[in-house]
XYZ file of C-alpha atoms in Angstrom:
690
model
C -33.982 72.922 10.473
C -30.624 74.202 10.899
C -31.709 76.969 13.270
C -33.521 73.878 15.125
C -30.587 72.009 15.050
C -28.411 74.908 16.654
C -30.752 75.547 19.154
C -30.829 72.216 20.364
C -27.026 71.823 20.125
C -26.801 74.653 22.705
C -29.081 73.483 24.955
C -27.656 70.184 25.357
C -24.097 71.384 25.744
C -25.400 73.633 28.348
C -27.050 70.590 30.081
C -23.830 68.995 29.858
C -22.340 71.469 31.954
C -24.814 72.097 34.814
C -24.377 69.372 36.455
C -20.693 70.096 37.667
C -21.857 73.167 39.932
C -25.066 71.663 41.739
C -24.174 72.180 45.990
C -26.400 70.836 48.431
C -27.065 73.904 50.756
C -28.401 71.667 53.722
C -25.332 69.622 53.980
C -23.598 72.276 55.580
C -26.480 73.450 58.067
C -26.939 69.974 58.790
C -22.770 70.044 60.271
C -23.478 73.488 61.986
C -24.866 75.517 64.479
C -28.346 77.393 63.009
C -27.958 79.975 65.441
C -24.717 80.831 64.153
C -25.526 81.115 60.941
C -28.501 83.482 61.420
C -26.318 85.998 63.458
C -23.063 85.703 60.911
C -21.603 88.478 59.582
C -24.100 89.489 56.310
C -21.949 91.802 53.922
C -23.701 91.508 50.359
C -22.239 93.185 47.524
C -24.474 96.169 46.375
C -25.444 97.894 43.247
C -22.733 99.903 42.124
C -21.421 100.063 45.884
C -24.665 102.252 46.759
C -25.833 102.113 50.174
C -29.818 101.930 50.334
C -31.704 104.209 51.482
C -34.258 103.307 54.469
C -38.098 102.317 53.836
C -39.288 105.591 54.991
C -37.160 107.922 52.565
C -37.999 105.336 49.798
C -41.953 106.547 50.736
C -40.718 109.992 50.551
C -39.024 109.995 47.420
C -42.037 108.203 45.787
C -44.672 110.606 47.130
C -42.198 113.468 45.921
C -42.038 112.240 42.132
C -42.735 114.247 39.172
C -44.508 111.000 38.044
C -46.682 110.547 40.673
C -47.143 114.329 41.546
C -48.632 114.940 37.577
C -50.843 111.999 38.550
C -52.046 113.424 41.573
C -52.584 116.495 39.800
C -55.002 114.545 37.100
C -57.113 112.564 39.787
C -57.509 115.791 41.623
C -59.095 117.673 39.000
C -60.905 114.628 37.468
C -62.546 113.530 41.114
C -63.128 117.199 42.322
C -60.959 116.231 45.457
C -58.235 118.711 46.592
C -54.346 117.874 46.162
C -53.883 117.087 49.763
C -56.439 115.018 49.977
C -55.120 112.561 46.790
C -51.943 112.958 48.300
C -53.125 111.788 51.376
C -54.992 108.758 49.861
C -51.995 108.107 47.858
C -49.525 107.937 51.329
C -51.936 105.456 52.535
C -51.513 103.248 49.469
C -48.144 103.635 50.271
C -48.479 102.527 53.973
C -50.469 99.573 52.609
C -48.424 98.290 50.430
C -44.680 99.180 51.043
C -42.099 96.662 52.746
C -40.267 97.419 55.606
C -37.309 94.790 55.464
C -35.243 94.505 58.313
C -32.081 92.424 58.998
C -33.185 91.090 62.416
C -36.752 90.026 61.200
C -34.213 87.822 57.868
C -32.098 86.391 60.972
C -34.934 85.055 62.798
C -36.265 83.335 59.474
C -32.525 82.322 58.819
C -33.025 80.667 62.331
C -36.776 78.985 61.555
C -36.583 78.134 57.824
C -33.352 76.170 58.326
C -34.871 74.228 61.317
C -37.873 73.789 58.755
C -35.828 72.810 55.562
C -33.902 69.954 57.197
C -36.980 68.637 57.924
C -39.011 68.766 54.896
C -36.218 68.370 52.447
C -33.307 65.529 51.876
C -31.338 68.140 49.910
C -31.628 71.573 48.572
C -29.156 71.781 45.298
C -28.249 75.132 44.106
C -25.899 75.645 40.991
C -23.331 77.445 41.692
C -22.558 78.874 38.515
C -25.276 80.731 38.494
C -24.836 82.152 42.107
C -21.583 83.571 40.633
C -23.113 85.343 37.514
C -25.848 87.167 39.681
C -22.971 88.110 42.157
C -21.572 89.640 39.411
C -25.005 91.222 37.884
C -25.910 92.711 40.946
C -23.050 94.771 40.792
C -23.347 96.223 37.377
C -27.102 96.412 36.830
C -30.106 97.004 38.820
C -31.460 93.047 39.052
C -34.796 91.430 38.433
C -35.573 87.964 39.680
C -38.186 85.671 38.256
C -38.525 82.744 40.035
C -41.266 79.970 38.519
C -43.892 79.737 41.058
C -45.021 76.220 41.988
C -45.552 76.657 45.903
C -45.717 78.783 48.417
C -42.469 77.657 49.676
C -40.711 79.431 46.409
C -40.069 83.186 47.870
C -39.147 81.963 51.292
C -36.465 79.751 49.724
C -35.210 82.727 47.498
C -34.305 84.939 50.267
C -33.200 81.867 52.239
C -30.650 81.562 49.447
C -29.931 85.035 48.516
C -29.038 85.509 53.028
C -27.192 82.216 52.449
C -24.844 83.202 49.733
C -24.264 86.928 51.016
C -25.961 88.278 48.036
C -28.786 91.291 48.410
C -31.707 90.552 49.929
C -34.973 90.531 47.376
C -38.047 93.035 47.542
C -40.771 90.713 46.905
C -44.245 91.223 44.781
C -46.886 89.390 47.346
C -50.665 89.087 47.269
C -52.787 91.002 49.581
C -54.176 87.649 50.651
C -50.996 87.343 52.803
C -52.108 90.365 54.774
C -55.088 88.601 56.468
C -52.684 86.466 58.189
C -52.255 88.302 61.831
C -48.379 88.755 62.368
C -47.356 86.735 59.600
C -48.071 89.540 57.131
C -46.324 91.811 58.832
C -43.337 89.550 59.519
C -43.529 88.796 55.824
C -43.630 92.589 55.433
C -40.094 93.243 57.256
C -38.627 90.243 55.498
C -39.185 92.274 52.038
C -42.186 91.710 51.229
C -44.228 94.565 49.699
C -48.376 94.292 48.718
C -50.315 94.734 46.414
C -54.066 93.988 44.947
C -55.064 91.233 42.782
C -56.686 93.696 40.194
C -56.482 97.723 40.356
C -59.402 97.879 38.305
C -59.343 101.496 36.643
C -57.629 102.967 39.859
C -55.447 105.774 38.437
C -53.811 106.692 41.398
C -53.085 103.199 42.808
C -51.354 102.011 39.181
C -49.425 105.400 39.618
C -48.103 104.553 43.186
C -47.588 101.047 42.503
C -45.384 101.640 39.233
C -43.724 104.653 40.701
C -42.742 102.359 43.913
C -41.332 99.605 41.955
C -39.517 101.808 39.405
C -37.747 103.882 42.396
C -36.295 100.785 43.682
C -35.435 99.530 40.269
C -33.678 102.890 39.600
C -31.867 103.396 42.708
C -30.378 99.830 42.923
C -31.757 99.587 46.267
C -32.468 95.527 45.965
C -33.185 92.881 43.537
C -36.607 92.807 42.546
C -38.830 89.571 42.575
C -42.116 88.874 41.151
C -43.469 85.624 39.207
C -43.953 86.112 35.934
C -46.721 83.645 35.902
C -48.604 85.813 38.952
C -50.083 82.859 41.015
C -48.825 79.468 41.720
C -49.665 76.858 39.258
C -51.829 74.576 40.537
C -51.089 72.344 37.830
C -47.384 72.297 37.865
C -47.486 73.365 34.261
C -46.249 76.793 33.519
C -48.932 79.447 33.592
C -49.297 82.063 30.442
C -47.099 85.021 31.504
C -48.684 87.981 32.598
C -46.566 91.437 31.613
C -48.011 94.419 33.603
C -45.074 93.979 36.156
C -42.633 93.263 33.447
C -43.703 96.418 31.700
C -43.142 98.656 34.775
C -39.279 97.251 35.421
C -38.478 97.558 31.766
C -39.720 101.400 31.432
C -37.184 102.789 32.915
C -34.702 101.365 30.350
C -37.230 102.654 27.636
C -37.237 105.487 28.937
C -33.766 105.928 28.964
C -33.421 106.283 32.905
C -31.149 102.962 33.168
C -28.637 101.903 31.200
C -29.802 98.275 31.248
C -31.657 96.019 33.364
C -30.687 92.309 34.660
C -33.489 89.725 34.463
C -32.845 86.559 36.013
C -34.875 83.509 35.384
C -35.205 81.112 38.406
C -36.341 77.478 37.976
C -37.309 75.878 41.190
C -38.434 72.333 40.848
C -40.012 69.990 43.829
C -39.204 66.135 43.819
C -42.581 66.094 45.789
C -45.212 69.454 45.757
C -46.091 70.591 49.500
C -49.610 71.838 48.096
C -49.980 68.372 46.140
C -53.395 67.487 47.494
C -54.859 70.710 48.213
C -54.176 71.766 44.408
C -55.952 69.015 42.834
C -59.112 69.553 45.120
C -58.785 73.244 43.705
C -59.219 72.122 40.743
C -62.087 70.288 41.474
C -64.106 73.125 42.763
C -62.820 72.862 46.829
C -62.457 76.757 47.298
C -58.890 77.569 47.907
C -58.352 78.073 51.872
C -58.064 81.366 52.862
C -54.394 82.474 54.036
C -54.433 83.009 57.763
C -52.182 82.136 60.888
C -54.132 79.530 62.416
C -53.942 77.085 59.027
C -50.280 77.916 58.879
C -50.085 76.661 62.455
C -52.453 73.435 61.562
C -49.743 72.758 58.489
C -46.903 72.149 60.787
C -47.610 68.467 60.336
C -46.147 68.361 56.965
C -42.629 68.750 59.312
C -43.364 64.990 59.711
C -43.497 64.226 56.044
C -40.749 63.659 53.382
C -40.521 66.148 50.636
C -37.497 64.511 48.521
C -35.111 66.800 46.940
C -35.320 70.356 45.782
C -33.153 72.083 43.179
C -33.162 75.963 42.167
C -31.124 76.927 38.917
C -30.608 80.835 38.492
C -30.287 80.875 35.123
C -28.171 83.597 33.013
C -28.821 87.069 33.467
C -30.680 88.374 30.460
C -30.114 92.036 29.715
C -32.978 94.047 28.664
C -31.016 96.188 26.149
C -30.291 93.266 24.316
C -33.882 91.818 24.103
C -34.892 95.001 22.935
C -32.137 95.844 20.307
C -33.817 96.257 17.173
C -37.357 95.379 18.216
C -38.378 98.743 20.244
C -37.607 102.101 18.917
C -36.703 104.062 22.342
C -37.342 107.700 20.699
C -40.851 107.078 21.069
C -40.493 107.990 24.542
C -38.604 111.442 24.054
C -41.756 112.639 22.671
C -43.365 113.491 26.068
C -41.627 114.053 29.467
C -40.607 110.899 31.129
C -43.057 111.817 34.301
C -46.090 111.777 31.964
C -47.843 108.239 31.833
C -47.945 106.541 28.529
C -49.783 103.794 27.279
C -47.302 101.062 25.655
C -48.036 100.969 21.926
C -48.701 97.631 20.100
C -45.278 96.857 18.859
C -44.396 97.476 22.738
C -47.541 94.984 23.884
C -45.715 92.194 21.406
C -42.288 93.132 22.529
C -43.527 92.374 26.380
C -45.639 89.469 25.874
C -42.753 87.683 23.341
C -39.902 88.453 25.706
C -42.614 86.966 28.618
C -42.493 83.478 27.004
C -39.127 83.213 26.024
C -38.391 83.914 29.664
C -40.753 80.957 31.107
C -39.456 78.760 28.300
C -35.729 79.239 29.904
C -37.454 78.515 33.513
C -38.986 75.091 32.071
C -35.626 74.315 29.785
C -33.975 74.756 33.536
C -36.438 72.727 35.666
C -34.523 69.660 37.276
C -37.035 66.744 37.129
C -36.911 63.788 38.758
C -37.245 60.085 38.237
C -40.882 60.089 39.223
C -42.332 62.230 36.922
C -41.438 59.697 34.128
C -43.214 57.209 36.480
C -45.777 59.439 37.051
C -46.123 59.410 33.247
C -46.247 55.894 32.452
C -48.769 55.186 35.328
C -51.652 57.594 34.044
C -51.062 55.950 30.709
C -51.660 52.688 32.361
C -54.262 53.152 35.265
C -54.578 49.212 35.106
C -50.857 49.340 36.874
C -48.027 47.947 35.400
C -46.059 45.160 36.853
C -43.080 46.458 38.567
C -40.144 44.622 35.884
C -42.489 46.306 33.026
C -42.450 49.830 34.736
C -38.758 49.312 35.393
C -38.534 48.728 31.732
C -40.297 51.674 30.444
C -39.131 54.017 32.635
C -35.536 53.050 31.261
C -36.423 52.948 27.825
C -38.791 56.812 28.740
C -35.551 57.956 30.359
C -33.302 57.829 27.440
C -35.858 59.082 25.005
C -36.397 61.991 27.695
C -32.692 62.635 27.324
C -32.493 62.418 23.587
C -35.300 65.521 23.856
C -32.800 67.546 26.006
C -34.575 66.926 29.542
C -32.530 67.647 32.298
C -32.853 65.038 34.426
C -31.156 64.183 37.644
C -30.784 60.351 37.475
C -28.278 58.813 40.333
C -24.995 57.708 39.055
C -24.102 54.076 38.840
C -27.731 53.478 40.720
C -29.769 50.306 39.163
C -33.202 51.499 37.193
C -34.641 49.358 39.840
C -33.161 51.395 42.897
C -33.862 54.218 41.690
C -37.991 53.043 40.783
C -38.088 51.536 43.945
C -37.131 54.955 45.698
C -39.106 56.793 43.811
C -42.176 54.820 44.466
C -41.439 54.787 48.149
C -41.563 58.685 48.616
C -44.952 58.898 46.408
C -46.462 55.753 48.157
C -49.404 57.661 49.449
C -50.728 57.824 45.753
C -49.883 54.483 44.929
C -50.844 50.634 45.178
C -48.137 48.362 45.263
C -48.907 44.649 45.735
C -47.989 41.196 44.295
C -44.823 43.273 42.321
C -47.907 45.172 40.355
C -48.222 49.031 40.649
C -50.958 51.354 40.005
C -52.308 54.607 41.442
C -54.372 54.617 44.170
C -57.796 54.603 43.206
C -59.699 52.736 45.234
C -58.302 52.314 48.536
C -60.095 54.128 51.692
C -63.193 54.192 49.346
C -65.809 53.199 52.549
C -68.844 51.059 51.542
C -71.383 53.804 51.840
C -69.138 56.158 49.482
C -71.578 57.308 46.749
C -70.575 57.080 43.010
C -70.269 60.479 42.824
C -67.683 60.825 45.721
C -65.700 58.053 44.611
C -65.574 59.810 40.939
C -63.576 62.740 43.478
C -61.620 60.341 45.142
C -60.299 59.243 41.750
C -60.114 62.471 40.313
C -57.864 63.701 43.445
C -55.296 60.973 43.018
C -55.278 61.349 39.422
C -54.603 64.926 39.120
C -52.310 64.780 41.729
C -50.006 62.313 39.784
C -50.929 64.507 36.862
C -49.148 67.569 38.364
C -45.705 65.255 38.143
C -46.534 64.657 34.719
C -46.900 68.084 33.729
C -43.399 68.891 35.082
C -41.951 66.927 32.052
C -44.523 67.875 29.472
C -42.622 71.032 27.997
C -39.949 68.451 26.890
C -42.175 66.322 25.236
C -44.889 68.619 23.661
C -43.590 69.718 20.652
C -42.665 66.122 19.402
C -45.956 65.065 20.864
C -47.792 67.891 18.939
C -46.178 66.234 15.270
C -47.262 62.624 16.564
C -51.048 63.995 16.594
C -50.476 65.894 13.771
C -49.299 62.887 11.644
C -52.351 60.758 12.988
C -54.756 63.346 12.485
C -53.807 64.426 9.159
C -53.835 60.455 7.983
C -51.126 61.910 5.048
C -47.777 61.701 4.732
C -47.637 65.138 3.017
C -45.317 67.277 4.946
C -47.943 70.553 4.266
C -50.550 68.510 5.458
C -48.826 67.512 8.849
C -47.728 70.978 9.392
C -51.170 72.357 8.539
C -52.362 69.631 11.459
C -49.225 70.716 13.559
C -50.399 74.384 13.400
C -53.622 74.167 14.220
C -52.594 72.168 17.113
C -50.707 74.359 18.075
C -52.643 77.472 17.678
C -55.760 75.289 19.691
C -53.205 74.562 22.959
C -51.626 78.304 22.952
C -53.547 78.627 26.322
C -52.497 75.170 27.485
C -48.807 75.565 27.197
C -45.759 77.872 26.889
C -45.482 78.257 22.978
C -43.958 81.201 21.863
C -45.883 83.713 19.529
C -44.606 83.199 15.666
C -42.565 80.203 16.429
C -44.855 77.650 14.664
C -42.512 76.920 11.836
C -39.548 76.654 14.077
C -41.131 74.592 16.835
C -42.115 72.008 13.898
C -38.618 71.831 12.405
C -37.398 71.131 16.187
C -39.738 67.912 16.525
C -39.028 67.028 13.502
C -35.291 66.950 14.510
C -35.820 65.260 17.428
C -37.620 62.887 15.811
C -35.209 62.287 13.163
C -32.332 62.052 15.437
C -34.069 59.157 17.216
C -35.193 56.973 14.160
C -38.644 57.867 14.458
C -38.885 59.576 11.113
C -37.689 59.959 7.756
C -38.417 64.017 6.567
C -38.186 64.135 2.809
C -38.487 66.985 1.212
C -42.197 67.006 0.368
C -43.126 63.855 2.669
C -42.714 63.160 6.634
C -42.708 59.259 6.889
C -42.798 56.858 10.105
C -39.897 54.409 10.300
C -40.438 50.767 11.186
C -38.669 51.348 14.555
C -40.818 54.264 15.186
C -44.646 53.188 16.474
C -43.648 52.851 19.866
C -42.277 56.399 20.296
C -45.264 58.072 17.989
C -48.121 55.744 20.211
C -46.445 57.178 23.708
C -46.409 60.986 22.163
C -50.249 60.946 21.392
C -50.650 59.162 24.528
C -48.723 61.953 26.640
C -51.400 64.638 24.640
C -54.474 62.544 24.857
C -55.913 63.716 28.611
C -56.205 67.597 26.945
C -57.301 66.208 23.470
C -59.893 64.527 25.976
C -61.013 67.342 27.731
C -60.853 69.905 25.164
C -63.560 67.610 23.305
C -65.398 67.359 26.558
C -66.146 71.316 26.730
C -67.068 71.128 23.094
C -69.620 68.542 23.769
C -70.798 70.480 26.563
C -71.025 74.011 24.228
C -72.979 71.953 21.540
C -75.332 69.681 23.426
C -76.144 71.061 26.915
C -75.477 74.899 26.899
C -78.309 77.456 26.903
C -78.747 80.576 25.685
C -78.150 82.202 29.034
C -75.076 80.523 30.222
C -73.115 82.892 32.421
C -69.251 82.663 32.115
C -69.847 82.049 36.091
C -71.712 79.159 35.413
C -69.672 77.878 32.932
C -66.958 76.048 35.647
C -69.682 74.194 37.685
C -71.513 73.376 34.827
C -68.785 71.531 32.493
C -67.698 69.755 35.378
C -71.312 68.468 35.692
C -71.301 67.445 32.507
C -67.860 65.443 32.516
C -68.813 63.995 36.292
C -71.977 62.569 34.002
C -69.809 61.080 31.197
C -67.718 59.503 34.015
C -70.581 58.020 35.664
C -72.254 56.403 32.394
C -68.901 54.870 31.577
C -68.688 57.331 28.402
C -65.574 58.994 29.922
C -62.475 57.829 31.532
C -60.807 60.927 31.430
C -60.495 62.331 35.309
C -58.251 65.403 33.881
C -61.314 66.474 31.957
C -62.601 67.563 35.199
C -59.728 70.073 35.961
C -60.922 73.530 36.475
C -57.649 74.843 34.947
C -58.183 72.535 31.761
C -61.831 74.185 31.373
C -60.867 77.498 31.503
C -57.776 76.944 28.987
C -60.315 75.520 26.681
C -62.599 78.669 26.902
C -59.841 80.854 26.494
C -59.091 79.005 23.461
C -62.581 78.916 21.852
C -63.083 83.121 22.709
C -59.681 83.400 21.074
C -60.773 81.268 18.044
C -63.935 83.558 18.017
C -66.221 80.063 18.003
C -67.435 81.485 21.625
C -68.221 84.903 22.292
C -68.629 87.330 25.703
C -71.579 89.452 25.744
C -72.710 91.268 28.778
C -76.401 90.835 29.566
C -77.174 92.821 32.668
C -74.509 92.821 35.321
C -73.754 89.262 34.183
C -71.208 88.089 31.381
C -73.054 85.732 28.828
C -71.622 83.279 26.965
C -72.592 83.048 23.320
C -71.628 79.610 21.479
C -71.232 79.759 17.809
C -72.223 75.441 17.809
C -71.467 75.206 13.921
C -67.643 76.281 14.387
C -67.242 74.735 17.873
C -68.592 71.371 16.714
C -66.051 71.861 13.954
C -63.298 71.687 16.289
C -64.788 69.103 18.250
C -64.261 66.859 15.350
C -60.896 68.269 14.287
C -59.599 67.439 17.958
C -60.780 63.918 17.523
C -58.760 62.873 14.865
C -60.691 64.369 11.738
C -60.245 66.557 9.087
C -63.135 69.152 8.659
C -64.970 68.302 5.065
C -64.151 64.682 5.665
C -65.343 61.503 7.254
C -64.267 60.277 10.553
C -61.689 58.331 10.958
C -62.196 54.752 12.733
C -60.812 54.485 16.020
C -57.411 52.535 15.249
C -55.475 50.127 17.494
C -51.211 50.385 18.006
C -48.891 48.549 19.007
C -45.966 49.565 21.245
C -43.001 47.935 21.203
C -40.693 48.433 23.922
C -37.423 46.363 24.295
C -38.940 43.861 22.005
C -42.322 43.541 23.894
C -46.152 43.855 22.610
C -48.311 46.426 24.603
C -51.440 46.600 22.950
C -53.498 49.679 23.187
C -56.119 52.312 21.431
C -55.837 55.450 20.370
C -58.666 57.697 21.803
C -58.724 60.666 20.035
C -62.486 59.959 19.460
C -63.282 59.693 23.308
C -66.788 60.039 23.216
C -69.025 57.290 22.081
């Protein structure tokens, strides 16, 4: 309990300091010439004062490295090709991959992006202390920038900011998709992007070229290296489970004693309105992602006439790899072989990388600046029939205080009336809403034609719901642990602390693919949730019992409703696997089949949760069931089939439905939510399917 208390106090103390340091960088851009800005003197501080080598020299260093020469000989022996042929192949891989960073291209982007950002955003706010810390860090040790990833705009904004603040421009890991964009792909390459394939398979040579290329830039202090821990853009705006491949590459020079330290800098980028909002919702409903193309980019120019509100970028404290690894990694193991011989990471290294990746993404989450709209979106999703404006104002104010008490980093205008703040947010997101006669609800009916089919109507409603959910998801990390505790208390049907913890631990394990929950932190998360709810007067935590206080109903009911769409979505997948699945269901068929099953339930009136149609939620459910061994993957010919243990899946569905295994199902209960004296009656929906 003390640990959670100290962590929370530290987090809140940091939060109170953050607001002193934000600067709107567009303010200066609106007052002065964009051309002068683009052509200004650019003199960044460099790592140990070193002058970076040219891109052509970098290629030579990589090709002549002991590591790559060793792998070339191995591949030559295994394939029977001559070393010269394999070396030529490695050279071609490098040509395909390597950046060609040119200051002239950066200046072109600085000019054009200034024009675009001023039209898209009201403000772009950056924490100045974070910039000052980064200016110091780049001179001391090689730096790796780890931004959150919610939009294509992220990497453009990162380079723009570093240029603005006279910091070394980063080299950025980008997917090969961008190479299909004529002209634009090469422009990105000349602005610092290096391109990597989405998957390497067992291509030993490609992996060796790629890893040596990154490590050479890191060892030489060539430039800050930038990549996204999540691997891809989050279509749901929840943080994704981090990938550890690139993280291992940038840490390895420290493990092998080639570098004294590496600074990892988590960066949190938050948007008041997301550019790809509707596109993401459609992708989650099975509409194929548009292929990156120059023509597509030109067609997207219409977004320049839209208002996307404000944007915040928070540069976190540099995280020392040396400090992270202290007491966790035995670096002497790397001395047993010459440094150039590739070694597979040991189990303890894998665990360290995974733990470090999760904690870095948690830092990203905690430093996300949240706008009032995320609170409003959360309430509107919980009230699909809408709310009167007065009630919405009252409940938003209540939720604002709850979020702040839980440590949310909330950008709420000083000295502004709550009604005024809400009015501004509703105006910015009016495309998702119907506001009529003082009543606000999601726009799930407008624009439907007379001849619209029931399936098309469901699709339209789902797009709006999933778009709105992408904003609610931005604040989930604030409520997650208390919400898990609230659902655990409801499911346990007991005041016993042990029973509640067991339910909490089960839910945490079940949702560990859905949310960022650090491995091994179950007890700490439970204690943090208890502390937060005790502090709000929601619970009393005794030695062996957890008891809800008389005033705790409204908070616990709200928290249960936060997790409700996920509980329902997971139950839908379990129900499908128990009732509808056939013996030969392939992994490729799984998502469309579950989506059709959920659609039938919605059309039949048996399910009201449109989020159950989300492919992201369905994939995460399958990942959880595979991890819990309720489903197995079996190779059948050239396909991967899913073998379902229906007893295990049915048991998990029962538990998610608020039932304890080996006990009778609990009836659906009615809860009364009291917000500032008003009584709002609703039903818990843990047993969602009839």
